[in-house]
PDB file of C-alpha atoms in Angstrom:
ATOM      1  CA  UNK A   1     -15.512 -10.824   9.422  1.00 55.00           C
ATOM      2  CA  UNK A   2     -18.439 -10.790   6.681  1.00 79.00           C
ATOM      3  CA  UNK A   3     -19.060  -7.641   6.829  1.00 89.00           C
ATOM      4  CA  UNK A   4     -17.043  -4.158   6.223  1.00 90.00           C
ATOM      5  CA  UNK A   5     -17.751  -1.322   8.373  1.00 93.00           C
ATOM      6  CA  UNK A   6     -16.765   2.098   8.512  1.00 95.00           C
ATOM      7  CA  UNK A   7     -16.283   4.760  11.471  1.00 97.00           C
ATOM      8  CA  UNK A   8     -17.693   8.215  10.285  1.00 97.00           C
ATOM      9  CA  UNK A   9     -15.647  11.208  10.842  1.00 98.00           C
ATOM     10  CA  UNK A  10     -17.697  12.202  13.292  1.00 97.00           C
ATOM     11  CA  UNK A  11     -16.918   9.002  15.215  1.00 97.00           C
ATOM     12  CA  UNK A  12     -13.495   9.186  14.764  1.00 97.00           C
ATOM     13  CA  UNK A  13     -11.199  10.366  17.449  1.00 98.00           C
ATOM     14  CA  UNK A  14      -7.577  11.428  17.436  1.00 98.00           C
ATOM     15  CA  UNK A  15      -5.964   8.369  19.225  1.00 98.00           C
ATOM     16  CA  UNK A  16      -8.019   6.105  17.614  1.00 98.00           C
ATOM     17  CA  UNK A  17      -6.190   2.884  16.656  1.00 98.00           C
ATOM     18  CA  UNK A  18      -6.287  -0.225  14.261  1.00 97.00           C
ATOM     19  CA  UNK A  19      -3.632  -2.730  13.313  1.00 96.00           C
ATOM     20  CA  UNK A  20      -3.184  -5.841  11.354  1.00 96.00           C
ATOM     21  CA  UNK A  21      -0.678  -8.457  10.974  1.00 97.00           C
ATOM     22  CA  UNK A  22       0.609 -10.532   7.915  1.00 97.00           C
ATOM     23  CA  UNK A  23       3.249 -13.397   7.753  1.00 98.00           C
ATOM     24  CA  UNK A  24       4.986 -12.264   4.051  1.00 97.00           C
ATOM     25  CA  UNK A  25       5.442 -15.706   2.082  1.00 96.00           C
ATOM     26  CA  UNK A  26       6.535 -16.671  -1.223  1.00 94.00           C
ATOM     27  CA  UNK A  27       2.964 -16.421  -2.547  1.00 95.00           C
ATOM     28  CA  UNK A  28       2.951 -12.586  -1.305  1.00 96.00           C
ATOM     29  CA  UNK A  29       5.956 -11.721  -3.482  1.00 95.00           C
ATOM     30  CA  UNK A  30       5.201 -13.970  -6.965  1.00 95.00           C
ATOM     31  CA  UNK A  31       1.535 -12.170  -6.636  1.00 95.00           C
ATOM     32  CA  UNK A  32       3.438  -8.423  -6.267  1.00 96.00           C
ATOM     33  CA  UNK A  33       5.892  -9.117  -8.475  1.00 95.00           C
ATOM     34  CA  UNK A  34       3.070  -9.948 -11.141  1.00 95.00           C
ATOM     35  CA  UNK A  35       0.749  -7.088 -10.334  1.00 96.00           C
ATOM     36  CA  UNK A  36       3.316  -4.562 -10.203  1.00 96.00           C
ATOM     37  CA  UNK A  37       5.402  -5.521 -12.599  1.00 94.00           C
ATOM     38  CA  UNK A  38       8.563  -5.260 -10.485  1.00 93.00           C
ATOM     39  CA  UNK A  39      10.625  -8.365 -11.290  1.00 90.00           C
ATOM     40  CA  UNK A  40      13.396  -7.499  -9.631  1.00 88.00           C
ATOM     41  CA  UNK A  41      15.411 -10.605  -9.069  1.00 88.00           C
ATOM     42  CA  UNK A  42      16.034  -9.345  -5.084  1.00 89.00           C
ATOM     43  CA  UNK A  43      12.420 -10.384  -4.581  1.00 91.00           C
ATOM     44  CA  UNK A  44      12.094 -13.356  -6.504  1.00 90.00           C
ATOM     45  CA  UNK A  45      15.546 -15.331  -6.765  1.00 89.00           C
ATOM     46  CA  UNK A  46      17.396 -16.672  -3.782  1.00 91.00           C
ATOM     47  CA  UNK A  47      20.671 -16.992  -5.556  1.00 91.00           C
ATOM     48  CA  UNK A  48      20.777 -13.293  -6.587  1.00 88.00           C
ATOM     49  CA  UNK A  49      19.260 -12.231  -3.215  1.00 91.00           C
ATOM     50  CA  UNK A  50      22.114 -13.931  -1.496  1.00 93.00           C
ATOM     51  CA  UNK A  51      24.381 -11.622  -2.976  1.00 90.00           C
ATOM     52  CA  UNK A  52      22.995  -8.088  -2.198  1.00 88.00           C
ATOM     53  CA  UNK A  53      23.706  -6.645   0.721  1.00 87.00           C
ATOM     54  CA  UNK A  54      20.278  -8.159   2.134  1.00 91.00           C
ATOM     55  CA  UNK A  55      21.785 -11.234   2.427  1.00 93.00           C
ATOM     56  CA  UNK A  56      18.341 -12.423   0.950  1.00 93.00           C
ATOM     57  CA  UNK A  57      14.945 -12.062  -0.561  1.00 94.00           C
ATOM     58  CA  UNK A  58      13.103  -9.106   0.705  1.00 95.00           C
ATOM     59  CA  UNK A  59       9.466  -7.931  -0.065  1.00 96.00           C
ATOM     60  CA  UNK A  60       8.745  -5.063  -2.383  1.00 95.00           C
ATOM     61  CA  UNK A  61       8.736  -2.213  -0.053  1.00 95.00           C
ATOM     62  CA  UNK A  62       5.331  -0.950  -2.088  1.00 97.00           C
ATOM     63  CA  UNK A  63       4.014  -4.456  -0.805  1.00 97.00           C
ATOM     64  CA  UNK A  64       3.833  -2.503   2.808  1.00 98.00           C
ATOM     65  CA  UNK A  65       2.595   0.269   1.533  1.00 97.00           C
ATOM     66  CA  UNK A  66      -0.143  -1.796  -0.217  1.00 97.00           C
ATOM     67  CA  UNK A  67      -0.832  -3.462   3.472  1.00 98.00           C
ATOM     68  CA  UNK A  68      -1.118  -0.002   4.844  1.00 98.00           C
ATOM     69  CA  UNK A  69      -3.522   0.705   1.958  1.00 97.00           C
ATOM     70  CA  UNK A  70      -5.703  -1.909   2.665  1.00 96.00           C
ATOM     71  CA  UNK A  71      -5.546  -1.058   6.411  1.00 97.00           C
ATOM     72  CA  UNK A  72      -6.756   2.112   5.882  1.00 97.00           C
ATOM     73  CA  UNK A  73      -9.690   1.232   3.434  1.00 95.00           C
ATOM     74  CA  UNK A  74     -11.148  -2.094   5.553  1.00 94.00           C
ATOM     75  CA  UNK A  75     -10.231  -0.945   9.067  1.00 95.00           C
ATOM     76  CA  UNK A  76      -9.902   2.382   9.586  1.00 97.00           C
ATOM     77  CA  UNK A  77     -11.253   4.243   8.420  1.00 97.00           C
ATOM     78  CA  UNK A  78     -12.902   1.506   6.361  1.00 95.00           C
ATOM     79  CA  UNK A  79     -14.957   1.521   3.762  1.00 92.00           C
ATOM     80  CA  UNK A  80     -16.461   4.949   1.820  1.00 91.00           C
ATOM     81  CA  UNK A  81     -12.969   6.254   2.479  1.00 94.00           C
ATOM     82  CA  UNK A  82     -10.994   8.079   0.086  1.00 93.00           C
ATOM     83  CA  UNK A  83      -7.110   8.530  -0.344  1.00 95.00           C
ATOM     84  CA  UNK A  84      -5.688  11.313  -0.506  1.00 97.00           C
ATOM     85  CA  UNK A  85      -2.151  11.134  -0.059  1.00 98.00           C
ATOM     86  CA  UNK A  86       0.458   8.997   1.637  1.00 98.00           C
ATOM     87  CA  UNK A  87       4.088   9.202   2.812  1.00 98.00           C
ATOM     88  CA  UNK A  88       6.532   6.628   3.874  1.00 98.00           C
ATOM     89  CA  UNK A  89       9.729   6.056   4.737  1.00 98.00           C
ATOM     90  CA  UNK A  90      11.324   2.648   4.392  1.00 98.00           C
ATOM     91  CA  UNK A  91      13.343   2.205   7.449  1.00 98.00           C
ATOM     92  CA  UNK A  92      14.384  -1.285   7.246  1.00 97.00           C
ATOM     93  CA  UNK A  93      13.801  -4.586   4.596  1.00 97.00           C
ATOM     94  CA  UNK A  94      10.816  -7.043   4.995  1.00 97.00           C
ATOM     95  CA  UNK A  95      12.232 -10.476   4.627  1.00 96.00           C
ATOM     96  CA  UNK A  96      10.739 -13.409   3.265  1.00 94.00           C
ATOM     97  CA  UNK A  97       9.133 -15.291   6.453  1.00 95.00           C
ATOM     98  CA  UNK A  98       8.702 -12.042   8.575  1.00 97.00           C
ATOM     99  CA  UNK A  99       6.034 -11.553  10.334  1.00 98.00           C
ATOM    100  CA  UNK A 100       4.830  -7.456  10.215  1.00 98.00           C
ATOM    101  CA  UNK A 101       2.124  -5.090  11.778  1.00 98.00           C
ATOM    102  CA  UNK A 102       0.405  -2.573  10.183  1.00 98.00           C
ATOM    103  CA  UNK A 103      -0.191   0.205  12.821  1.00 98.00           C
ATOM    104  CA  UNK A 104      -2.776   3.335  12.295  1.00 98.00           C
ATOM    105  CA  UNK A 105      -3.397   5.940  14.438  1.00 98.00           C
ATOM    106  CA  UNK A 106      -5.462   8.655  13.855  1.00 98.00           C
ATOM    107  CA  UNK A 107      -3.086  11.554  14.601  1.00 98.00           C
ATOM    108  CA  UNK A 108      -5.324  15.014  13.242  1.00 98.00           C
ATOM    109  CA  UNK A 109      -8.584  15.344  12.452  1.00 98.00           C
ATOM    110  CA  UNK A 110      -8.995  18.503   9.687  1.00 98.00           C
ATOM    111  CA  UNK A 111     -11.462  20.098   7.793  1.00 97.00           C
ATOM    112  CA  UNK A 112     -13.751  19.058   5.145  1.00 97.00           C
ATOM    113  CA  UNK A 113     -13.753  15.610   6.682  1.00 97.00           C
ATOM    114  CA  UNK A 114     -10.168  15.035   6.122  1.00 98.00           C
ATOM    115  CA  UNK A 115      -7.894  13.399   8.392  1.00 98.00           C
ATOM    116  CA  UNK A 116      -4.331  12.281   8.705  1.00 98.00           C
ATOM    117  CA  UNK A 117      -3.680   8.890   9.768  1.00 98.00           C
ATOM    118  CA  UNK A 118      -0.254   7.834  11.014  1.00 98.00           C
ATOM    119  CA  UNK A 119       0.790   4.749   9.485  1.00 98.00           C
ATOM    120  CA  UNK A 120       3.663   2.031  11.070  1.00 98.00           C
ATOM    121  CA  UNK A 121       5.251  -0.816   9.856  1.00 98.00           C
ATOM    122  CA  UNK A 122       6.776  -3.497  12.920  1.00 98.00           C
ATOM    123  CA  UNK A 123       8.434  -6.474  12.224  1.00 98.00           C
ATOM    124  CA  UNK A 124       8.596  -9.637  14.992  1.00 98.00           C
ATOM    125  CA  UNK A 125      11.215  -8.285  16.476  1.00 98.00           C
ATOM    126  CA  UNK A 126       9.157  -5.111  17.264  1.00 97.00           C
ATOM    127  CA  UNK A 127      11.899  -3.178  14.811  1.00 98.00           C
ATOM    128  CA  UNK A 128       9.843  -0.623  13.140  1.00 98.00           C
ATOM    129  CA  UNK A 129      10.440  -1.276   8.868  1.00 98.00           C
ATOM    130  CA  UNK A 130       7.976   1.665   7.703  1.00 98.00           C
ATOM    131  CA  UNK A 131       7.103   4.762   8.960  1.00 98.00           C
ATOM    132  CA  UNK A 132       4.088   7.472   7.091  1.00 98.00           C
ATOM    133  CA  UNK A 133       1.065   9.360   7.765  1.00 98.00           C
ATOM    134  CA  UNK A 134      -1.883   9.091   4.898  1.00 98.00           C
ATOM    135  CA  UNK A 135      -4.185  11.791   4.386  1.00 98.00           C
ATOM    136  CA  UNK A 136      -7.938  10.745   3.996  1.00 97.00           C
ATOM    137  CA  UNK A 137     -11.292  12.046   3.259  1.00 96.00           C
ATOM    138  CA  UNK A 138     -12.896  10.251   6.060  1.00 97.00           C
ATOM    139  CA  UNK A 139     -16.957   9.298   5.227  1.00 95.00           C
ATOM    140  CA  UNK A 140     -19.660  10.964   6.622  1.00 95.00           C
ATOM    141  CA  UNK A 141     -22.307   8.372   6.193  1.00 93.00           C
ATOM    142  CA  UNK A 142     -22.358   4.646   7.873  1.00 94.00           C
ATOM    143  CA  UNK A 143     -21.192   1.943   4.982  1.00 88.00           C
ATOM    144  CA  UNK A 144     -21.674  -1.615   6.274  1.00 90.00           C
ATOM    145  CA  UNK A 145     -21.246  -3.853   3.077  1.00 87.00           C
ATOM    146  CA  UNK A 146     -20.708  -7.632   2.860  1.00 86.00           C
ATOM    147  CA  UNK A 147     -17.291  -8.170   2.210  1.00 85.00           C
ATOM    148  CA  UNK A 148     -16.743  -9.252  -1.602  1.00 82.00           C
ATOM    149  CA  UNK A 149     -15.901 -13.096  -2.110  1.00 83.00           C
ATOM    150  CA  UNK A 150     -12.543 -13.134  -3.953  1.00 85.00           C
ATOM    151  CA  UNK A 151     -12.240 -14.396  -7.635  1.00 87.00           C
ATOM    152  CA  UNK A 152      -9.473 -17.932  -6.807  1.00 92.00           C
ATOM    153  CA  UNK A 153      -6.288 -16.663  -7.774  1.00 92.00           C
ATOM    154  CA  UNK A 154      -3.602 -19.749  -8.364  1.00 92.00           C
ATOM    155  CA  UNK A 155       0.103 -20.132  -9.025  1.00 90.00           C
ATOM    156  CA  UNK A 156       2.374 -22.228 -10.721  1.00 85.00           C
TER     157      UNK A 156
ATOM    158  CA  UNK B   1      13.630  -6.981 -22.665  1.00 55.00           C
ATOM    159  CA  UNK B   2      15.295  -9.826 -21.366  1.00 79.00           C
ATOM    160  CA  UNK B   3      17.987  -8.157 -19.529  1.00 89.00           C
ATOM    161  CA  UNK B   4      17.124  -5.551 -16.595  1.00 90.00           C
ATOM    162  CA  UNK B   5      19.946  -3.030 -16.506  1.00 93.00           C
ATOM    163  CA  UNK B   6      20.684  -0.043 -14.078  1.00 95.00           C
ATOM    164  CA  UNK B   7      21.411   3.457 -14.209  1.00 97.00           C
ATOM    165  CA  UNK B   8      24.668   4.236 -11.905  1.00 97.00           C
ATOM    166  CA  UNK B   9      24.500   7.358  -9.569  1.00 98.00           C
ATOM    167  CA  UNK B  10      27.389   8.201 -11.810  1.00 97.00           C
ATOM    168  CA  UNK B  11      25.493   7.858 -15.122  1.00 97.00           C
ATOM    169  CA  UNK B  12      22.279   9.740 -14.109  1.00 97.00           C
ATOM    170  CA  UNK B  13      21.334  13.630 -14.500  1.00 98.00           C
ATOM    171  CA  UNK B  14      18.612  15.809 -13.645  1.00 98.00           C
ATOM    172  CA  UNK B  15      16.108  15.440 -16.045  1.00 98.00           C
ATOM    173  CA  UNK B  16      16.504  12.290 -17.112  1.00 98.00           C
ATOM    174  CA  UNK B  17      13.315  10.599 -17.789  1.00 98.00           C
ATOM    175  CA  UNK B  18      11.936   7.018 -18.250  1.00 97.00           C
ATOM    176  CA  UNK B  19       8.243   5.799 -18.581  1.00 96.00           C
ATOM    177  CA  UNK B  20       6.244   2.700 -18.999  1.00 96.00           C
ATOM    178  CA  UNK B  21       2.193   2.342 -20.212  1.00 97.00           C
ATOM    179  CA  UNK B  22      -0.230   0.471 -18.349  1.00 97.00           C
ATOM    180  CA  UNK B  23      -3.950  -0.497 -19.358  1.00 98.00           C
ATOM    181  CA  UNK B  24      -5.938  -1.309 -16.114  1.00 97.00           C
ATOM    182  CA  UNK B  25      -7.768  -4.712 -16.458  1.00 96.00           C
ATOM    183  CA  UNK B  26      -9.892  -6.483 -14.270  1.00 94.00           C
ATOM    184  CA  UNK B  27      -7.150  -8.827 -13.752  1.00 95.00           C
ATOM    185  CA  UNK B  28      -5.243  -6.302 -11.934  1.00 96.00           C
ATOM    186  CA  UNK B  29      -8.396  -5.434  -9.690  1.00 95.00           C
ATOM    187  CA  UNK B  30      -8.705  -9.166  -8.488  1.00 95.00           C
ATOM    188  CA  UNK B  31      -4.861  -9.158  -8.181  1.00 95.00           C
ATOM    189  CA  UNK B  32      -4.085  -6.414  -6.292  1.00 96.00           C
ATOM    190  CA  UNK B  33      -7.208  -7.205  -4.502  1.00 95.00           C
ATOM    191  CA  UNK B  34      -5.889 -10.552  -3.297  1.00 95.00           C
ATOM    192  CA  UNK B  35      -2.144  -9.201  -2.456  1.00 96.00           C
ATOM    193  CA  UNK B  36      -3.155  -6.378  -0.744  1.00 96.00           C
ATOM    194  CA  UNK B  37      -5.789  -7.227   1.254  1.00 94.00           C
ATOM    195  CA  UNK B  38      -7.798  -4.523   0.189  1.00 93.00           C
ATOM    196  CA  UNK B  39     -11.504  -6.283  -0.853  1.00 90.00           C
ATOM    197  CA  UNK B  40     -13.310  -2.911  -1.068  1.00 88.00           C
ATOM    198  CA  UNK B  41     -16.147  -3.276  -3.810  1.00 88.00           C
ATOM    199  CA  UNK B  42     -15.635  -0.087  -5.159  1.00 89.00           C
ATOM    200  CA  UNK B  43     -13.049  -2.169  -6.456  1.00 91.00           C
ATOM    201  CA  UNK B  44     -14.553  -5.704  -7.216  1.00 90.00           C
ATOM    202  CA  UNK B  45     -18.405  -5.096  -7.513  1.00 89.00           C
ATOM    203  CA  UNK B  46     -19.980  -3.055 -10.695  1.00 91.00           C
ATOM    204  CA  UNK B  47     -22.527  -2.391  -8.575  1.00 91.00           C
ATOM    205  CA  UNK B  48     -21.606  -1.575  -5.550  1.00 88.00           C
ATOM    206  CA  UNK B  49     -19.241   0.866  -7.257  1.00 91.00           C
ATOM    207  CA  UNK B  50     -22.098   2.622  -9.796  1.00 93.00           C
ATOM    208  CA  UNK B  51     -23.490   3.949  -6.342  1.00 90.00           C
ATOM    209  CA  UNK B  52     -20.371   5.818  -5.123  1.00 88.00           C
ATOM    210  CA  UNK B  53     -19.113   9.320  -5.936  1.00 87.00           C
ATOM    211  CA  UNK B  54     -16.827   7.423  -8.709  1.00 91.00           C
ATOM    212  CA  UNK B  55     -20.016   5.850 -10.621  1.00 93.00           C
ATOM    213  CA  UNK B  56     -18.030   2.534 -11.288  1.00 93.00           C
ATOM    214  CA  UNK B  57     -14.975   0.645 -10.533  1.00 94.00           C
ATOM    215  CA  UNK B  58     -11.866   2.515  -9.293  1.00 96.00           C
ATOM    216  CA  UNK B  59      -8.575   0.967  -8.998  1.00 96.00           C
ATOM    217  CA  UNK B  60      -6.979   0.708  -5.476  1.00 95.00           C
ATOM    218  CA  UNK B  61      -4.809   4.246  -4.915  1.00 95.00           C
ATOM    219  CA  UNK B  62      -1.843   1.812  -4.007  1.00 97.00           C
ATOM    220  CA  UNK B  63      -1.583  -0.280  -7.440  1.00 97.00           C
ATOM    221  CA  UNK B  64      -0.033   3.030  -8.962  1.00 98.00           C
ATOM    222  CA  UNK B  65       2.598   3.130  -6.153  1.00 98.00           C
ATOM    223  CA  UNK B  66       2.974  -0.383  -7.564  1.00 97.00           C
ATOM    224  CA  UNK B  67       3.810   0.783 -10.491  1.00 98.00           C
ATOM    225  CA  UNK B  68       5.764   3.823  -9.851  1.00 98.00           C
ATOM    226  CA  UNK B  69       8.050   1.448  -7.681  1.00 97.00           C
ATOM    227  CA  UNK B  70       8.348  -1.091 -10.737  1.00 96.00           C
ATOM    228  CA  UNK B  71       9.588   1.860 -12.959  1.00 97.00           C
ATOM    229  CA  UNK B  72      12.050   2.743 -10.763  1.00 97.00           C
ATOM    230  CA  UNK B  73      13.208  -1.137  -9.925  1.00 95.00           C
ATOM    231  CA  UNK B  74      13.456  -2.289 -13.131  1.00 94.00           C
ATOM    232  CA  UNK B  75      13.919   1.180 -15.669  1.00 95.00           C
ATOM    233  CA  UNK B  76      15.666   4.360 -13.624  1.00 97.00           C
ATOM    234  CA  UNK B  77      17.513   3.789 -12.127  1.00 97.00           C
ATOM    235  CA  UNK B  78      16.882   0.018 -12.182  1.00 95.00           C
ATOM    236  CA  UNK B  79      18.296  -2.922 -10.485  1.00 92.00           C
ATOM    237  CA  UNK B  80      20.068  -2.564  -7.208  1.00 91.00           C
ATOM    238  CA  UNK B  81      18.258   1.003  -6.089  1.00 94.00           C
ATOM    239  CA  UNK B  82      17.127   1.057  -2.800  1.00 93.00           C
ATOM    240  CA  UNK B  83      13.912   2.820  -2.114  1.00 95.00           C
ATOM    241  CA  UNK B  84      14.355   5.307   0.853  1.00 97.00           C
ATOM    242  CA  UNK B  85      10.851   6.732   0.480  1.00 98.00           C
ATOM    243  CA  UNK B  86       7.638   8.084  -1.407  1.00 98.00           C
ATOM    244  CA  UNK B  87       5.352  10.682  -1.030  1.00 98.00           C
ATOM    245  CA  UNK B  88       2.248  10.284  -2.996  1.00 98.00           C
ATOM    246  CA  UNK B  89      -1.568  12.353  -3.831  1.00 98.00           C
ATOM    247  CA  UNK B  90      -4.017  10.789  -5.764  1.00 98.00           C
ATOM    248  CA  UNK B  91      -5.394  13.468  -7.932  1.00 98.00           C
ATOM    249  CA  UNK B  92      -8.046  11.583  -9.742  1.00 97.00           C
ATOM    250  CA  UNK B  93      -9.411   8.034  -9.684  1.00 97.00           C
ATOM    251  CA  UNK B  94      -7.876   6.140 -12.245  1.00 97.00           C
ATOM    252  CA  UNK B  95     -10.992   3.541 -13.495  1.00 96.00           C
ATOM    253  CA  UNK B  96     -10.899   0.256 -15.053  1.00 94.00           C
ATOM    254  CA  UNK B  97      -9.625  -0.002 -19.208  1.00 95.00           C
ATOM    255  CA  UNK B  98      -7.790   4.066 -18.212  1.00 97.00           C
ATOM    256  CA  UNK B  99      -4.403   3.853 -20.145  1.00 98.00           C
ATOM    257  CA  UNK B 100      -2.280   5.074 -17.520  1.00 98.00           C
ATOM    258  CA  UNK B 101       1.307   6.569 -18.061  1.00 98.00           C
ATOM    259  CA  UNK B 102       3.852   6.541 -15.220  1.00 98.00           C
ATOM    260  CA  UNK B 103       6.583   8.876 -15.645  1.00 98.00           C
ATOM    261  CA  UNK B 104       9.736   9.314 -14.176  1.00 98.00           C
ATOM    262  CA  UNK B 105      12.434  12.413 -13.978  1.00 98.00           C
ATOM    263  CA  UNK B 106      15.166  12.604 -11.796  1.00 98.00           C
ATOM    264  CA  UNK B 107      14.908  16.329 -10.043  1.00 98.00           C
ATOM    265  CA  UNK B 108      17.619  16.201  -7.392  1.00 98.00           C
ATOM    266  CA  UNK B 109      21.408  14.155  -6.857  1.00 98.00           C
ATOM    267  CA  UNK B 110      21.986  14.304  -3.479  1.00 98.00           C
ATOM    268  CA  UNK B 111      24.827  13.176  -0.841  1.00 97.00           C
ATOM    269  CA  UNK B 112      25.657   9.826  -0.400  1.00 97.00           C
ATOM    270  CA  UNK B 113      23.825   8.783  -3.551  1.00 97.00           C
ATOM    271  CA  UNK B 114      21.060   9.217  -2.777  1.00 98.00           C
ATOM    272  CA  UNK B 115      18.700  10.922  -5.879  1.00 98.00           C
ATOM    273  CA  UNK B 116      14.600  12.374  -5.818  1.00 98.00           C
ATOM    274  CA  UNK B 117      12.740  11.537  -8.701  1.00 98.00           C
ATOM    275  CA  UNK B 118       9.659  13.151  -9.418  1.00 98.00           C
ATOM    276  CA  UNK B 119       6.953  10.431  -9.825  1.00 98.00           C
ATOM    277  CA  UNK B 120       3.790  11.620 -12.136  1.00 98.00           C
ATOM    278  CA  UNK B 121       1.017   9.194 -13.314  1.00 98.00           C
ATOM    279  CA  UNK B 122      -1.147  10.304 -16.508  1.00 98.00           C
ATOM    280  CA  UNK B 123      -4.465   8.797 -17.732  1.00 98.00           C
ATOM    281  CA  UNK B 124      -5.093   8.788 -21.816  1.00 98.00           C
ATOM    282  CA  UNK B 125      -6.915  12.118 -20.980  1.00 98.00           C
ATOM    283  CA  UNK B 126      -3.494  13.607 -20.113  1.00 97.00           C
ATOM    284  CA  UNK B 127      -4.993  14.070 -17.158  1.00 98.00           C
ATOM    285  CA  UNK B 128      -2.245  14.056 -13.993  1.00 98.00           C
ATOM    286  CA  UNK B 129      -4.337  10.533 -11.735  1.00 98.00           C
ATOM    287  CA  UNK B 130      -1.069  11.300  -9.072  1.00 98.00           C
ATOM    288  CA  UNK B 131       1.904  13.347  -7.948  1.00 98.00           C
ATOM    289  CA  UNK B 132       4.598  12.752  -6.192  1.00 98.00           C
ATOM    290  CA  UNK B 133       8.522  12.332  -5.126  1.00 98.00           C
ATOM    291  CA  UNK B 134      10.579   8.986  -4.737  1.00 98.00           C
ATOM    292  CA  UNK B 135      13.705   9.010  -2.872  1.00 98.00           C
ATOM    293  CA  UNK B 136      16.260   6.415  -3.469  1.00 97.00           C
ATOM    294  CA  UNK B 137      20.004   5.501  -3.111  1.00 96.00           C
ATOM    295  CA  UNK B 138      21.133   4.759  -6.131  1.00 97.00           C
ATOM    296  CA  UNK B 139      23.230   1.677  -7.272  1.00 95.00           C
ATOM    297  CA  UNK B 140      27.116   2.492  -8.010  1.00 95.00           C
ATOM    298  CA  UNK B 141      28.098  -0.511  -9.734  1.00 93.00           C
ATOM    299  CA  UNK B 142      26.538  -1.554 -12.922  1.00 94.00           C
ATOM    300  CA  UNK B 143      24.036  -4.485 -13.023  1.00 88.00           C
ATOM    301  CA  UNK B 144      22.655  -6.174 -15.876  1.00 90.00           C
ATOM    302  CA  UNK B 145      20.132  -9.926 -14.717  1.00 87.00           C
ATOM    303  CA  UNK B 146      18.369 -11.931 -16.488  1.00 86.00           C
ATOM    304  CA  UNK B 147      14.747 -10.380 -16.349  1.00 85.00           C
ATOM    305  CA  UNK B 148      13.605 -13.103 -13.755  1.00 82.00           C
ATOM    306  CA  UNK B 149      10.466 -15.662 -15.615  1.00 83.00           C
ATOM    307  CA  UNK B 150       7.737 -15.102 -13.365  1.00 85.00           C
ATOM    308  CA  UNK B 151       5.487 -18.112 -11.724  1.00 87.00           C
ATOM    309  CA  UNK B 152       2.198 -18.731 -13.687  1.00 92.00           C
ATOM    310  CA  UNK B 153      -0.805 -16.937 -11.706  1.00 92.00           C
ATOM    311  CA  UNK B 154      -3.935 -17.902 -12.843  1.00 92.00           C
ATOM    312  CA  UNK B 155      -7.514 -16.403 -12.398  1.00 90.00           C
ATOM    313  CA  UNK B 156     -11.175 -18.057 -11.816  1.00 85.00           C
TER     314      UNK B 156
END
């Protein structure tokens, strides 16, 4: 898709649905581990990982929440949107390899152009690893803008 | 710091606090941009973002939840907490070149240590950007690692 579009609060309906999936590779948790700072050695070394009770490396659990994020502000609502707030609960670990869903549902529409948006984490195994609701200010007006061309980002 | 080194349940007490600085680049922008998923331009584009309520570039909501769950990974309680959950509001936008201050403070030891730590993020105004509450279980052995040496990511 070229383009990012919004639905309008108006257009919005409680129901409404949007998901998207992600394999999470090595790449994912190097660039995390980077951005966020978070070097924890459960993420990024095998050796270590092997000996926590994960039995292995395992994605930031913030790296969902950043997938929800993104969910929220190119799908749905999309773009115009702002965040309010956001809840989770991290049910179960992400490994390295699986492949998750990212689930909204727009669960209560509210005043001022605010809604809350239920927000689900599945793995491949249909196990769900996150559970939340965000709150939004949903936009009023139409936004269809060309979706930006990212700046190459390399590792190693 | 070369070492990363924990805070047992045993160890910690309500009101203990811990805190790292972080000056928003544009390098984080493109980063989170690419890990996330999240392209918006109010993000990427100068101009794009001069037209919304914000006037310029905003960082993503979601890159302070990266850092709150840094803080707590690598600084309280550190290596070898689990993150059970996080409730977040984003007070303010937090813009590109803000000095923002994450701040930690444990509030509440409960059962099966598990702990609540009151995450607050500051600009340089003093200004409170977000609020919010972590729950974790925290570790019960001591760990000290080797602060892992991240992969070279490159931009442009």
């Amino acid at each position: 898709m070229t383009q990012l579009e919004n639905r309008t609060y108006d257009e919005i309906q409680i129901g409404d649905k949007a998901d998207i999936s992600h394999v999470v590779t090595e790449r994912d948790l190097i660039l995390f581990a980077e951005v966020s700072g978070d070097v924890n050695p459960v993420h990024l070394d095998e050796d270590f990982a092997a000996t926590t009770p994960f039995k292995g490396r395992i994605a930031h659990g913030m790296f969902s929440g950043a997938l929800i994020s993104a969910a929220i502000a190119c799908e749905l609502p999309g773009p115009g949107t702002i965040y309010i707030g956001q809840e989770m609960s991290f049910l179960r670990p992400v490994r390295l390899g699986d492949e998750i869903r990212i689930e909204l549902e727009i669960i209560e529409k509210l005043p001022k152009h605010r809604a809350r948006i239920a927000t689900r984490v599945f793995n491949q195994d249909g196990k769900q690893v996150v559970d939340g609701v965000a709150t939004v200010m949903v936009p009023t007006d139409k936004v269809s803008v060309a979706r930006p061309v990212l700046t190459k980002v390399s590792i190693g």
